[in-house]
C-alpha cells in the first residue's frame, strides 16, 4: 500500500473495536431498560391474576 | 401526612396518569426513535465525512478530494455520544420539575414521575459515559482524565446513583420521596454547570461544538437524525415505564384494599 495512504488510514482499523463497542453497549443499555419495563408489566399481570382469583373467592363466599 | 388530591378539592393539581394523550404518542415515538437513530447511525458512517486528525507528510487524492491528514474514524462515536448526553440533561431537567412539584404538593405521583425521569436519565448517562470513555481511551490514550466536562458529568452520575441508593435505603415513603426530591434538585443544579463548563473553563480536550460550529453540513444532518431519535426514545421510555409503574402501584393499592375488605 502507498505509505501516504497507510498514514492517512492508520487509525481506522485500531479505532474500529472502540466504535463497535461504544455503539453496541449503548444498544445494550437501552435494551436492558426495555427488558426491565417488560418484566414489570409481567409482574403486574401476575398480581392482577391473583387479584382476580381473590375477587372470585369473595364472590363465592 | 401524604396528601391525596381528593382531600384538597379546592387546589387540585393536574396529576399525570396512564391513558392520557401522551401515552398515545409513546409507541409512535419509540418506532420513530428507532428509525431516526438507525438512519442517523447509517448517515454517520455512510454520508458524513471523516474528521481530519494530524497532518501527514504529503497529500493524496481520495474520492476526488485532496487529503493531507490522518482520517479519524473514532469521531463517529460523537453522533451517539452528544445526543445521549443532551437526552440525559433533559431527563434530569424533568426529574427536577417533578421533584419541585412533589415538594410543593406532596402528591406521590409527582415523586413517581421524578423517579422515572431519573431512571431514564441514568440510562442515558450510562450511555454517554460508555461512549465517551471508549472515545477517550482511543483518542487520548487514557480511560479517564480530570477534564472539567468529564469531572462535572461524573459528579452528575454519582448524584444519580446516590438518588437510587437513598431511595432504597429509606423505608418511610414520605421521607424517601422528600429526600430523593432534594437529591434530584441537586443533580439538576449540576446540569447547567456541566453543560456550560467548557465555555467557562476553556479546555483543549472537550471542544465547544455548537458555538465554534466545527461541523460540516453533512455532519449536522447525521447528528440531527441521532438527536431527534434519542429524544423520541427517551420520551417513549419515560411513558412506557410510567405506564408500567402506575399499573403496578394501582394493582398494589387494590390488593391492599382487598386485604382490608377480607
XYZ file of N, CA and C in Angstrom, chain B:
786
model
N -48.205 14.168 56.718
C -49.128 13.217 56.049
C -49.111 13.431 54.537
N -49.245 12.306 53.806
C -49.321 12.398 52.361
C -50.678 12.942 51.948
N -50.656 13.764 50.961
C -51.925 14.340 50.533
C -52.501 13.521 49.395
N -53.774 13.397 49.377
C -54.468 12.797 48.252
C -55.203 13.936 47.569
N -55.294 13.901 46.256
C -55.941 15.015 45.547
C -57.398 15.183 45.957
N -58.026 14.071 46.421
C -59.438 14.162 46.804
C -59.605 14.956 48.102
N -58.535 14.981 48.912
C -58.631 15.671 50.200
C -58.641 17.183 50.061
N -58.110 17.652 48.951
C -57.992 19.094 48.768
C -58.604 19.505 47.427
N -59.950 19.477 47.343
C -60.588 19.708 46.047
C -60.430 21.146 45.530
N -60.146 22.078 46.452
C -60.052 23.479 46.020
C -58.809 23.728 45.168
N -57.708 23.068 45.551
C -56.471 23.280 44.786
C -55.925 21.920 44.355
N -56.572 21.375 43.358
C -56.228 20.026 42.917
C -55.217 20.095 41.766
N -54.009 19.607 41.982
C -53.057 19.652 40.874
C -53.427 18.646 39.781
N -53.084 18.961 38.562
C -53.341 18.035 37.467
C -52.330 16.901 37.575
N -52.849 15.714 37.797
C -51.940 14.583 38.020
C -51.691 13.801 36.735
N -50.426 13.420 36.536
C -50.146 12.570 35.378
C -50.767 11.192 35.600
N -51.359 10.621 34.580
C -51.967 9.304 34.724
C -51.867 8.524 33.419
N -51.961 7.229 33.564
C -51.919 6.340 32.403
C -53.184 6.537 31.580
N -53.047 6.486 30.268
C -54.209 6.593 29.399
C -54.463 8.000 28.908
N -53.686 8.961 29.412
C -53.841 10.329 28.905
C -53.181 10.426 27.526
N -53.389 11.537 26.842
C -52.905 11.643 25.456
C -51.404 11.351 25.271
N -50.514 11.678 26.244
C -49.097 11.372 25.972
C -48.819 9.880 25.765
N -49.695 9.026 26.331
C -49.497 7.585 26.160
C -49.693 7.154 24.712
N -50.581 7.865 24.032
C -50.858 7.513 22.625
C -49.638 7.772 21.747
N -48.775 8.673 22.220
C -47.590 9.016 21.423
C -46.391 8.121 21.734
N -46.507 7.313 22.803
C -45.333 6.533 23.251
C -44.839 5.554 22.185
N -45.741 4.729 21.656
C -45.305 3.719 20.675
C -44.824 4.361 19.371
N -45.597 5.350 18.804
C -45.050 6.016 17.611
C -43.685 6.657 17.890
N -43.520 7.194 19.105
C -42.228 7.818 19.459
C -41.117 6.774 19.503
N -41.435 5.593 20.043
C -40.420 4.528 20.115
C -40.021 4.058 18.712
N -41.040 3.868 17.862
C -40.751 3.427 16.486
C -39.979 4.527 15.746
N -40.469 5.762 15.894
C -39.788 6.902 15.262
C -38.352 7.032 15.760
N -38.172 6.851 17.065
C -36.832 6.943 17.656
C -35.904 5.887 17.089
N -36.432 4.659 16.950
C -35.616 3.570 16.381
C -35.235 3.897 14.936
N -36.213 4.419 14.178
C -35.951 4.747 12.758
C -34.931 5.882 12.665
N -35.163 6.948 13.419
C -34.272 8.125 13.353
C -32.841 7.776 13.785
N -32.715 7.017 14.885
C -31.355 6.684 15.339
C -30.650 5.759 14.343
N -31.422 4.835 13.741
C -30.816 3.924 12.748
C -30.367 4.716 11.523
N -31.249 5.606 11.037
C -30.880 6.432 9.867
C -29.674 7.316 10.227
N -29.719 7.889 11.421
C -28.596 8.726 11.879
C -27.286 7.963 11.945
N -27.377 6.726 12.456
C -26.206 5.843 12.538
C -25.642 5.575 11.135
N -26.542 5.270 10.187
C -26.096 4.994 8.814
C -25.510 6.256 8.163
N -26.173 7.389 8.396
C -25.660 8.654 7.838
C -24.273 8.980 8.400
N -24.091 8.696 9.699
C -22.810 8.998 10.338
C -21.661 8.262 9.667
N -21.938 7.032 9.243
C -20.864 6.224 8.647
C -20.814 6.324 7.120
N -21.975 6.502 6.503
C -22.011 6.444 5.033
C -22.113 7.807 4.358
N -22.576 8.829 5.080
C -22.792 10.143 4.460
C -21.855 11.210 5.015
N -21.781 11.309 6.343
C -20.923 12.346 6.950
C -19.446 12.015 6.710
N -18.733 13.033 6.303
C -17.320 12.820 6.005
C -16.496 12.588 7.264
N -15.341 11.940 7.118
C -14.489 11.725 8.294
C -13.808 13.017 8.736
N -13.449 13.058 9.995
C -12.790 14.245 10.557
C -11.279 14.100 10.387
N -10.633 15.237 10.124
C -9.184 15.198 9.931
C -8.437 15.234 11.261
N -7.384 14.431 11.340
C -6.524 14.433 12.516
C -5.212 15.138 12.189
N -4.136 14.594 12.676
C -2.807 15.199 12.461
C -2.431 15.176 10.979
N -1.622 16.149 10.577
C -1.194 16.241 9.175
C -0.189 15.133 8.855
N -0.290 14.632 7.627
C 0.679 13.617 7.178
C 1.691 14.278 6.226
N 2.694 13.537 5.926
C 3.788 14.095 5.121
C 3.453 14.038 3.630
N 2.513 14.827 3.193
C 2.152 14.836 1.777
C 0.653 14.924 1.607
N 0.213 14.836 0.342
C -1.221 14.947 0.035
C -1.600 13.830 -0.924
N -2.784 13.270 -0.701
C -3.259 12.182 -1.557
C -4.685 12.516 -2.010
N -5.033 12.106 -3.241
C -6.399 12.344 -3.727
C -7.252 11.125 -3.367
N -8.308 11.370 -2.554
C -9.247 10.300 -2.177
C -10.648 10.770 -2.535
N -11.333 9.995 -3.372
C -12.676 10.355 -3.852
C -12.729 11.771 -4.428
N -11.725 12.142 -5.151
C -11.684 13.446 -5.812
C -11.313 14.600 -4.904
N -10.938 14.300 -3.654
C -10.574 15.368 -2.716
C -9.139 15.195 -2.246
N -8.488 16.330 -2.038
C -7.111 16.274 -1.546
C -7.120 16.036 -0.033
N -6.440 15.001 0.400
C -6.396 14.683 1.838
C -4.940 14.707 2.295
N -4.689 15.529 3.288
C -3.325 15.641 3.825
C -3.266 15.398 5.320
N -4.312 14.748 5.851
C -4.381 14.476 7.301
C -4.777 13.032 7.566
N -4.502 12.614 8.783
C -4.968 11.294 9.235
C -6.494 11.374 9.366
N -7.209 10.391 8.837
C -8.675 10.389 8.952
C -9.076 9.670 10.236
N -9.934 10.341 11.013
C -10.292 9.799 12.334
C -11.674 9.135 12.303
N -11.675 7.831 12.369
C -12.952 7.099 12.404
C -13.581 7.163 13.803
N -12.729 7.306 14.822
C -13.221 7.300 16.207
C -14.224 8.421 16.469
N -14.148 9.494 15.655
C -15.071 10.625 15.849
C -16.524 10.203 15.611
N -16.718 9.070 14.932
C -18.087 8.592 14.643
C -18.857 8.306 15.932
N -18.134 8.078 17.023
C -18.792 7.853 18.327
C -19.610 9.081 18.721
N -19.124 10.251 18.301
C -19.759 11.523 18.655
C -21.236 11.567 18.286
N -21.631 10.915 17.171
C -23.016 11.028 16.679
C -24.029 10.418 17.646
N -23.605 9.507 18.497
C -24.498 8.988 19.543
C -24.155 9.626 20.900
N -22.880 9.933 21.096
C -22.416 10.444 22.388
C -23.119 11.755 22.768
N -23.118 12.705 21.875
C -23.719 14.018 22.183
C -25.249 13.922 22.372
N -25.995 13.271 21.454
C -27.446 13.144 21.706
C -27.766 12.430 23.019
N -26.985 11.428 23.380
C -27.215 10.733 24.662
C -27.029 11.703 25.827
N -25.992 12.504 25.748
C -25.711 13.486 26.804
C -26.822 14.511 26.929
N -27.273 15.040 25.788
C -28.353 16.038 25.804
C -29.649 15.412 26.341
N -29.931 14.183 25.910
C -31.142 13.490 26.395
C -31.074 13.277 27.911
N -29.874 12.976 28.419
C -29.743 12.785 29.873
C -30.009 14.097 30.612
N -29.528 15.205 30.060
C -29.772 16.520 30.681
C -31.272 16.828 30.722
N -31.951 16.552 29.607
C -33.392 16.850 29.540
C -34.159 15.963 30.531
N -33.791 14.686 30.602
C -34.468 13.760 31.538
C -34.298 14.250 32.972
N -33.098 14.690 33.309
C -32.859 15.170 34.678
C -33.583 16.498 34.913
N -33.660 17.305 33.873
C -34.430 18.559 33.962
C -35.878 18.280 34.340
N -36.476 17.285 33.701
C -37.863 16.917 34.022
C -37.957 16.302 35.424
N -36.922 15.555 35.812
C -36.912 14.977 37.171
C -36.960 16.101 38.213
N -36.231 17.175 37.947
C -36.225 18.335 38.853
C -37.611 18.979 38.889
N -38.208 19.139 37.708
C -39.545 19.750 37.610
C -40.549 18.969 38.474
N -40.533 17.633 38.323
C -41.478 16.812 39.086
C -41.102 16.762 40.571
N -39.805 16.840 40.872
C -39.377 16.855 42.281
C -39.899 18.119 42.968
N -39.809 19.240 42.274
C -40.325 20.505 42.835
C -41.842 20.405 43.018
N -42.512 19.838 42.016
C -43.970 19.697 42.131
C -44.336 18.773 43.295
N -43.507 17.750 43.522
C -43.772 16.862 44.665
C -43.603 17.633 45.974
N -42.499 18.380 46.081
C -42.241 19.098 47.337
C -43.326 20.134 47.621
N -43.890 20.692 46.570
C -44.947 21.701 46.747
C -46.287 21.059 47.095
N -46.613 19.931 46.453
C -47.954 19.362 46.619
C -47.994 18.107 47.488
N -46.840 17.419 47.623
C -46.744 16.136 48.340
C -47.604 15.062 47.678
N -47.861 15.229 46.394
C -48.584 14.216 45.626
C -47.602 13.129 45.216
N -47.900 11.896 45.624
C -46.964 10.785 45.388
C -46.663 10.602 43.904
N -47.660 10.884 43.075
C -47.477 10.643 41.650
C -46.364 11.508 41.038
N -46.180 12.687 41.575
C -45.086 13.537 41.073
C -43.730 12.924 41.438
N -43.692 12.283 42.608
C -42.458 11.597 43.007
C -42.199 10.420 42.065
N -43.262 9.713 41.697
C -43.124 8.600 40.746
C -42.563 9.114 39.420
N -43.123 10.216 38.941
C -42.665 10.813 37.674
C -41.187 11.196 37.777
N -40.821 11.816 38.894
C -39.441 12.251 39.096
C -38.498 11.047 39.102
N -38.922 9.987 39.783
C -38.093 8.768 39.856
C -37.891 8.167 38.468
N -38.966 8.137 37.683
C -38.857 7.540 36.345
C -37.958 8.408 35.445
N -38.083 9.715 35.584
C -37.192 10.617 34.819
C -35.731 10.351 35.203
N -35.490 10.116 36.493
C -34.121 9.821 36.940
C -33.653 8.483 36.375
N -34.553 7.526 36.302
C -34.206 6.219 35.715
C -33.802 6.386 34.249
N -34.641 7.118 33.509
C -34.335 7.360 32.085
C -33.009 8.131 31.987
N -32.849 9.113 32.885
C -31.601 9.887 32.916
C -30.402 8.987 33.164
N -30.559 8.024 34.076
C -29.452 7.106 34.388
C -29.057 6.280 33.164
N -30.058 5.800 32.436
C -29.775 5.000 31.225
C -28.951 5.834 30.235
N -29.368 7.079 30.033
C -28.679 7.927 29.063
C -27.314 8.402 29.588
N -27.221 8.573 30.882
C -25.919 8.928 31.483
C -24.930 7.775 31.286
N -25.409 6.549 31.526
C -24.536 5.373 31.326
C -24.079 5.317 29.862
N -25.013 5.529 28.954
C -24.673 5.543 27.520
C -23.636 6.603 27.186
N -23.826 7.787 27.750
C -22.884 8.900 27.496
C -21.504 8.562 28.049
N -21.489 8.005 29.277
C -20.207 7.675 29.911
C -19.470 6.584 29.123
N -20.208 5.578 28.695
C -19.595 4.456 27.963
C -19.011 4.948 26.634
N -19.821 5.670 25.865
C -19.338 6.151 24.555
C -18.168 7.123 24.747
N -18.309 8.007 25.728
C -17.247 8.997 25.978
C -15.955 8.335 26.427
N -16.097 7.309 27.270
C -14.905 6.654 27.807
C -14.146 5.895 26.718
N -14.901 5.240 25.843
C -14.235 4.495 24.755
C -13.541 5.459 23.786
N -14.168 6.604 23.566
C -13.567 7.641 22.719
C -12.289 8.180 23.390
N -12.418 8.464 24.690
C -11.271 8.969 25.459
C -10.100 7.989 25.406
N -10.427 6.702 25.595
C -9.380 5.675 25.619
C -8.616 5.643 24.293
N -9.363 5.752 23.182
C -8.677 5.662 21.893
C -7.963 6.962 21.533
N -8.653 8.076 21.709
C -8.088 9.354 21.244
C -7.039 9.933 22.197
N -7.305 9.840 23.478
C -6.400 10.463 24.456
C -5.486 9.439 25.135
N -5.739 8.152 24.877
C -4.874 7.095 25.395
C -5.074 6.756 26.862
N -6.111 7.300 27.486
C -6.382 7.007 28.905
C -7.869 6.672 29.081
N -8.173 5.915 30.122
C -9.577 5.592 30.395
C -10.280 6.769 31.069
N -9.490 7.562 31.787
C -10.125 8.686 32.496
C -9.158 9.864 32.598
N -9.669 11.056 32.508
C -8.873 12.254 32.737
C -9.762 13.286 33.438
N -9.156 14.116 34.281
C -9.959 15.066 35.071
C -10.219 16.350 34.288
N -10.737 16.189 33.099
C -11.197 17.298 32.265
C -12.448 17.900 32.935
N -12.632 19.223 32.896
C -13.793 19.810 33.609
C -15.140 19.207 33.222
N -15.358 18.958 31.922
C -16.640 18.385 31.498
C -16.803 16.972 32.060
N -15.737 16.193 31.985
C -15.791 14.816 32.492
C -16.037 14.800 34.002
N -15.369 15.707 34.702
C -15.490 15.747 36.166
C -16.917 16.117 36.584
N -17.464 17.161 35.940
C -18.827 17.580 36.314
C -19.846 16.509 35.927
N -19.578 15.816 34.816
C -20.504 14.751 34.400
C -20.403 13.550 35.347
N -19.195 13.297 35.843
C -19.022 12.215 36.827
C -19.797 12.547 38.101
N -19.738 13.827 38.513
C -20.493 14.264 39.708
C -21.987 14.009 39.480
N -22.446 14.342 38.271
C -23.855 14.124 37.924
C -24.208 12.636 38.022
N -23.333 11.803 37.485
C -23.548 10.347 37.525
C -23.624 9.870 38.977
N -22.697 10.345 39.814
C -22.676 9.926 41.218
C -23.923 10.397 41.956
N -24.395 11.600 41.599
C -25.620 12.113 42.236
C -26.824 11.243 41.861
N -26.862 10.811 40.613
C -27.987 9.953 40.184
C -27.909 8.603 40.910
N -26.705 8.060 41.026
C -26.543 6.790 41.747
C -26.943 6.985 43.220
N -26.503 8.117 43.799
C -26.844 8.429 45.195
C -28.359 8.506 45.373
N -29.039 9.058 44.357
C -30.503 9.177 44.385
C -31.145 7.801 44.587
N -30.662 6.811 43.816
C -31.272 5.481 43.900
C -30.829 4.731 45.162
N -29.602 4.981 45.606
C -29.136 4.367 46.862
C -29.994 4.888 48.014
N -30.214 6.207 48.006
C -31.038 6.833 49.047
C -32.454 6.263 49.047
N -33.006 6.128 47.863
C -34.375 5.609 47.763
C -34.484 4.202 48.334
N -33.462 3.382 48.034
C -33.549 2.003 48.527
C -33.216 1.914 50.010
N -32.535 2.929 50.550
C -32.145 2.895 51.969
C -33.293 3.338 52.884
N -34.141 4.235 52.386
C -35.225 4.760 53.234
C -36.514 3.970 53.024
N -37.103 3.577 54.122
C -38.325 2.751 54.042
C -39.598 3.594 54.141
N -39.498 4.691 54.873
C -40.704 5.505 55.090
C -41.000 6.319 53.818
N -42.159 6.047 53.158
C -42.392 6.609 51.817
C -42.281 8.135 51.703
N -42.866 8.854 52.679
C -42.867 10.318 52.536
C -41.469 10.903 52.684
N -40.724 10.362 53.659
C -39.362 10.834 53.890
C -38.484 10.496 52.664
N -38.679 9.288 52.150
C -37.915 8.838 50.984
C -38.166 9.764 49.791
N -39.444 10.069 49.559
C -39.786 10.920 48.420
C -39.221 12.334 48.598
N -39.305 12.860 49.817
C -38.820 14.235 50.065
C -37.301 14.313 49.903
N -36.587 13.386 50.517
C -35.119 13.405 50.422
C -34.673 13.171 48.981
N -35.346 12.229 48.302
C -34.985 11.929 46.916
C -35.226 13.155 46.030
N -36.301 13.891 46.309
C -36.587 15.103 45.523
C -35.459 16.119 45.676
N -34.945 16.233 46.898
C -33.846 17.180 47.142
C -32.595 16.750 46.362
N -32.318 15.448 46.361
C -31.145 14.950 45.609
C -31.352 15.172 44.106
N -32.581 14.976 43.641
C -32.880 15.217 42.218
C -32.621 16.684 41.867
N -33.005 17.577 42.769
C -32.778 19.015 42.531
C -31.274 19.308 42.513
N -30.526 18.669 43.418
C -29.061 18.849 43.443
C -28.443 18.384 42.117
N -28.936 17.238 41.613
C -28.442 16.733 40.319
C -28.781 17.735 39.219
N -29.974 18.313 39.331
C -30.406 19.308 38.339
C -29.530 20.551 38.339
N -29.025 20.923 39.525
C -28.138 22.095 39.618
C -26.840 21.822 38.844
N -26.409 20.564 38.867
C -25.153 20.205 38.181
C -25.298 20.237 36.655
N -26.541 20.093 36.151
C -26.738 20.021 34.689
C -26.245 21.282 33.960
N -26.713 22.488 34.336
C -26.199 23.678 33.623
C -24.704 23.895 33.832
N -24.204 23.484 35.004
C -22.757 23.616 35.262
C -21.994 22.718 34.282
N -22.464 21.482 34.171
C -21.819 20.517 33.278
C -21.902 20.983 31.823
N -23.078 21.494 31.437
C -23.263 21.957 30.054
C -22.361 23.156 29.752
N -22.276 24.072 30.692
C -21.570 25.320 30.427
C -20.089 25.326 30.802
N -19.628 24.239 31.397
C -18.249 24.240 31.924
C -17.197 24.418 30.818
N -17.479 23.902 29.623
C -16.490 24.036 28.544
C -16.407 25.491 28.061
N -17.474 26.243 28.329
C -17.470 27.670 27.971
C -16.806 28.498 29.080
N -17.042 28.067 30.325
C -16.489 28.814 31.461
C -15.000 28.517 31.658
N -14.643 27.247 31.569
C -13.246 26.837 31.752
C -12.748 26.304 30.406
N -12.017 27.102 29.652
C -11.563 26.638 28.338
C -10.735 25.358 28.481
N -11.171 24.343 27.755
C -10.478 23.050 27.828
C -10.107 22.618 26.418
N -8.887 22.197 26.245
C -8.467 21.765 24.911
C -9.032 20.389 24.578
N -9.478 19.677 25.605
C -9.930 18.311 25.385
C -11.374 18.238 24.885
N -12.262 18.984 25.549
C -13.661 18.937 25.151
C -14.015 20.171 24.348
N -14.194 20.068 23.045
C -14.480 21.260 22.244
C -15.909 21.774 22.449
N -16.124 23.074 22.218
C -17.475 23.653 22.254
C -17.983 23.559 20.819
N -18.671 22.472 20.521
C -19.045 22.156 19.136
C -19.992 23.197 18.544
N -21.088 23.486 19.281
C -22.154 24.321 18.699
C -21.656 25.754 18.499
N -21.034 26.337 19.518
C -20.597 27.737 19.401
C -19.494 27.896 18.355
N -18.596 26.937 18.314
C -17.484 27.040 17.369
C -17.861 26.560 15.969
N -19.100 26.023 15.833
C -19.631 25.474 14.576
C -18.568 24.659 13.835
N -18.008 23.721 14.560
C -16.952 22.890 13.973
C -17.468 21.708 13.180
N -18.681 21.827 12.661
C -19.240 20.708 11.911
C -19.616 21.131 10.493
N -19.421 20.219 9.562
C -19.839 20.467 8.179
C -21.322 20.122 8.061
N -22.025 20.627 7.018
C -23.477 20.351 6.922
C -23.824 18.865 6.943
N -22.991 18.026 6.307
C -23.303 16.584 6.317
C -23.224 15.999 7.730
N -22.298 16.518 8.542
C -22.195 16.067 9.927
C -23.409 16.518 10.732
N -23.853 17.774 10.459
C -25.012 18.318 11.196
C -26.251 17.476 10.901
N -26.438 17.090 9.634
C -27.626 16.291 9.268
C -27.611 14.957 10.014
N -26.469 14.279 10.000
C -26.356 12.984 10.711
C -26.617 13.167 12.212
N -26.053 14.228 12.762
C -26.217 14.487 14.199
C -27.687 14.777 14.536
N -28.362 15.551 13.684
C -29.761 15.906 13.946
C -30.657 14.664 13.953
N -30.401 13.745 13.023
C -31.178 12.498 12.994
C -30.986 11.739 14.314
N -29.723 11.632 14.749
C -29.440 10.919 16.012
C -30.082 11.657 17.186
N -30.017 12.978 17.169
C -30.546 13.803 18.265
C -32.067 13.614 18.387
N -32.775 13.770 17.252
C -34.237 13.606 17.265
C -34.582 12.178 17.702
N -33.844 11.218 17.168
C -34.081 9.810 17.518
C -33.935 9.562 19.007
N -32.879 10.088 19.612
C -32.643 9.875 21.052
C -33.730 10.535 21.899
N -34.168 11.732 21.476
C -35.238 12.428 22.220
C -36.527 11.590 22.189
N -36.828 11.053 21.012
C -38.045 10.239 20.879
C -37.931 8.968 21.720
N -36.761 8.348 21.709
C -36.548 7.128 22.511
C -36.706 7.460 23.998
N -36.114 8.583 24.430
C -36.193 8.987 25.841
C -37.652 9.217 26.249
N -38.409 9.899 25.391
C -39.823 10.165 25.680
C -40.608 8.854 25.793
N -40.369 7.959 24.800
C -41.075 6.670 24.800
C -40.720 5.862 26.048
N -39.465 5.856 26.422
C -39.027 5.127 27.622
C -39.749 5.655 28.856
N -39.826 6.974 28.947
C -40.475 7.590 30.105
C -41.939 7.155 30.187
N -42.667 7.270 29.075
C -44.102 6.960 29.094
C -44.355 5.473 29.343
N -43.530 4.617 28.706
C -43.725 3.165 28.862
C -43.473 2.761 30.322
N -42.394 3.280 30.873
C -42.059 2.948 32.274
C -43.094 3.543 33.241
N -43.542 4.761 32.950
C -44.557 5.389 33.797
C -45.826 4.545 33.802
N -46.211 4.095 32.623
C -47.406 3.267 32.496
C -47.262 1.995 33.317
N -46.093 1.361 33.203
C -45.848 0.106 33.931
C -45.864 0.336 35.446
N -45.194 1.382 35.897
C -45.107 1.649 37.347
C -46.479 2.018 37.907
N -47.246 2.817 37.150
C -48.575 3.217 37.633
C -49.507 2.014 37.741
N -49.431 1.109 36.760
C -50.269 -0.092 36.811
C -49.870 -0.926 38.038
N -48.565 -1.038 38.283
C -48.082 -1.788 39.459
C -48.576 -1.133 40.744
N -48.514 0.209 40.803
C -48.970 0.941 42.004
C -50.465 0.741 42.232
N -51.232 0.833 41.153
C -52.689 0.687 41.268
C -53.071 -0.736 41.669
N -52.350 -1.709 41.114
C -52.612 -3.110 41.472
C -52.323 -3.341 42.947
N -51.220 -2.775 43.418
C -50.828 -2.911 44.817
C -51.876 -2.275 45.735
N -52.351 -1.082 45.324
C -53.362 -0.378 46.120
C -54.645 -1.202 46.207
N -55.000 -1.804 45.066
C -56.200 -2.633 45.002
C -56.057 -3.861 45.904
N -54.867 -4.431 45.888
C -54.561 -5.600 46.714
C -54.727 -5.258 48.196
N -54.207 -4.087 48.568
C -54.309 -3.661 49.966
C -55.760 -3.443 50.369
N -56.545 -2.859 49.464
C -57.961 -2.610 49.750
C -58.719 -3.914 49.906
N -58.350 -4.870 49.057
C -58.986 -6.178 49.112
C -58.644 -6.898 50.414
N -57.406 -6.746 50.842
C -56.985 -7.347 52.127
C -57.757 -6.736 53.289
N -57.968 -5.408 53.231
C -58.756 -4.723 54.267
C -60.183 -5.235 54.280
N -60.697 -5.472 53.082
C -62.080 -5.936 52.924
C -62.275 -7.325 53.526
N -61.201 -8.165 53.330
C -61.256 -9.539 53.861
C -61.172 -9.510 55.384
